[in-house]
């Protein structure tokens, strides 16, 4: 990050995986980190410890991204202490896979609530503030699934495609206010979320011949949040080892 002053960055789902890697990378690039999580306090605390070991600063910021009122309260609380939010990373997500014909209504609803409604719940109050500040960076972590569809992931693919569409609209709405809104679309990344997938079978579909690392997603997030990326808006950046999208 290029500006001299420390920026305030909220990363949802920063207790592990991609969110943790993004939080660490932003912290080492001059951001004060608000480390969001829902249930795993110890993991979130470990993220904070790692930030501090790297010489950065941050604080825990627990709330459920699927709960609209909790998101609004959390953003209001952040603004009381920090007065501004410079970076929002919408990263928290879950998967609950099933073929559509067997999918339970709650599997559809929970994945849409956590992966898509969360975009509205968190982004709306933050975007209002960024519009007032006339600056800000919003980056959302979607997925290749939202671009191509994946068998067994109609709920997840719908949510991720929805975030891509919403981000492109918001990018147009906020462009004149100095706020950029972009999307990362990772393929298969080594995290807890992909632990149970049939690895050998999937590797055959990935031209790079390996899963990606959370840090490889984080590097793109840091760039999109930098001053150098001011003219990148409404973009979807694939981080997928060449998987056909
Ligand atoms: P993990 O399962 O490793 O981590 C998920 C994170 O989201 C945790 O920090 C978890 O915190 C948090 N979270 C889940 N639900 C909520 C909620 N309701 N409110 C707040 N936080 C929540 O996942 P990944 O790191 O792999 O995935 C991160 C993002 O990247 C997700 O959006 C995922 O869809 C996306 N993605 C992942 C890919 C991969 O291959 N791994 C590929 C493409 C996209 P807690 O446990 O405390 O609830």
Short mmCIF file of N, CA, C and O in Angstrom, two decimals, residues 138 164-172 175 179-183 224 229-237:
data_model
loop_
_atom_site.label_atom_id
_atom_site.label_comp_id
_atom_site.label_asym_id
_atom_site.label_seq_id
_atom_site.Cartn_x
_atom_site.Cartn_y
_atom_site.Cartn_z
N UNK A 138 -13.13 -2.03 -2.24
CA UNK A 138 -13.95 -3.18 -1.87
C UNK A 138 -13.55 -4.34 -2.79
O UNK A 138 -13.57 -4.20 -4.02
N UNK A 164 -20.59 -11.38 -8.17
CA UNK A 164 -19.92 -10.78 -9.35
C UNK A 164 -20.84 -9.70 -9.94
O UNK A 164 -20.41 -8.56 -10.19
N UNK A 165 -22.11 -10.02 -10.13
CA UNK A 165 -23.04 -9.04 -10.71
C UNK A 165 -23.22 -7.83 -9.82
O UNK A 165 -23.21 -6.68 -10.30
N UNK A 166 -23.37 -8.07 -8.53
CA UNK A 166 -23.56 -6.95 -7.59
C UNK A 166 -22.33 -6.06 -7.57
O UNK A 166 -22.44 -4.83 -7.51
N UNK A 167 -21.15 -6.66 -7.63
CA UNK A 167 -19.90 -5.88 -7.58
C UNK A 167 -19.75 -5.01 -8.82
O UNK A 167 -19.32 -3.86 -8.74
N UNK A 168 -20.12 -5.57 -9.97
CA UNK A 168 -20.02 -4.78 -11.21
C UNK A 168 -20.96 -3.58 -11.16
O UNK A 168 -20.63 -2.49 -11.62
N UNK A 169 -22.16 -3.78 -10.60
CA UNK A 169 -23.11 -2.66 -10.47
C UNK A 169 -22.57 -1.62 -9.50
O UNK A 169 -22.58 -0.41 -9.79
N UNK A 170 -22.09 -2.09 -8.35
CA UNK A 170 -21.60 -1.15 -7.33
C UNK A 170 -20.36 -0.39 -7.83
O UNK A 170 -20.17 0.79 -7.52
N UNK A 171 -19.55 -1.06 -8.65
CA UNK A 171 -18.36 -0.41 -9.21
C UNK A 171 -18.79 0.82 -10.01
O UNK A 171 -18.18 1.89 -9.93
N UNK A 172 -19.87 0.67 -10.78
CA UNK A 172 -20.37 1.81 -11.57
C UNK A 172 -20.94 2.89 -10.66
O UNK A 172 -20.76 4.08 -10.90
N UNK A 175 -17.86 4.73 -8.72
CA UNK A 175 -16.63 5.11 -9.43
C UNK A 175 -16.29 6.59 -9.25
O UNK A 175 -15.13 6.95 -9.03
N UNK A 179 -14.08 5.23 -5.12
CA UNK A 179 -14.14 3.89 -4.52
C UNK A 179 -14.11 2.86 -5.65
O UNK A 179 -14.86 2.99 -6.62
N UNK A 180 -13.24 1.87 -5.54
CA UNK A 180 -13.25 0.79 -6.54
C UNK A 180 -13.83 -0.48 -5.93
O UNK A 180 -13.71 -0.72 -4.72
N UNK A 181 -14.47 -1.26 -6.79
CA UNK A 181 -15.14 -2.49 -6.35
C UNK A 181 -14.74 -3.60 -7.32
O UNK A 181 -15.10 -3.55 -8.50
N UNK A 182 -13.98 -4.54 -6.82
CA UNK A 182 -13.47 -5.60 -7.69
C UNK A 182 -13.68 -6.97 -7.08
O UNK A 182 -14.05 -7.09 -5.90
N UNK A 183 -13.42 -7.98 -7.90
CA UNK A 183 -13.73 -9.36 -7.51
C UNK A 183 -12.54 -10.26 -7.80
O UNK A 183 -11.91 -10.14 -8.85
N UNK A 224 -5.09 -4.94 -5.62
CA UNK A 224 -6.36 -4.23 -5.89
C UNK A 224 -6.64 -3.15 -4.85
O UNK A 224 -7.35 -2.19 -5.13
N UNK A 229 -3.83 0.65 -8.10
CA UNK A 229 -4.94 -0.02 -8.79
C UNK A 229 -6.18 0.89 -8.91
O UNK A 229 -7.28 0.40 -9.16
N UNK A 230 -5.96 2.21 -8.79
CA UNK A 230 -7.10 3.14 -8.75
C UNK A 230 -7.98 3.07 -9.99
O UNK A 230 -9.17 3.40 -9.92
N UNK A 231 -7.43 2.66 -11.12
CA UNK A 231 -8.21 2.67 -12.36
C UNK A 231 -8.77 1.28 -12.70
O UNK A 231 -9.36 1.07 -13.75
N UNK A 232 -8.58 0.31 -11.80
CA UNK A 232 -9.15 -1.03 -12.00
C UNK A 232 -10.46 -1.07 -11.23
O UNK A 232 -10.47 -0.96 -10.00
N UNK A 233 -11.56 -1.19 -11.95
CA UNK A 233 -12.87 -1.12 -11.29
C UNK A 233 -13.85 -2.05 -12.00
O UNK A 233 -13.91 -2.08 -13.23
N UNK A 234 -14.57 -2.84 -11.23
CA UNK A 234 -15.54 -3.77 -11.82
C UNK A 234 -14.87 -4.99 -12.45
O UNK A 234 -15.49 -5.71 -13.23
N UNK A 235 -13.61 -5.24 -12.08
CA UNK A 235 -12.87 -6.35 -12.70
C UNK A 235 -13.08 -7.66 -11.93
O UNK A 235 -13.33 -7.65 -10.73
N UNK A 236 -12.96 -8.75 -12.66
CA UNK A 236 -12.95 -10.09 -12.04
C UNK A 236 -11.58 -10.69 -12.36
O UNK A 236 -11.25 -10.89 -13.52
N UNK A 237 -10.78 -10.92 -11.33
CA UNK A 237 -9.44 -11.45 -11.55
C UNK A 237 -9.42 -12.95 -11.22
O UNK A 237 -9.72 -13.35 -10.09
#
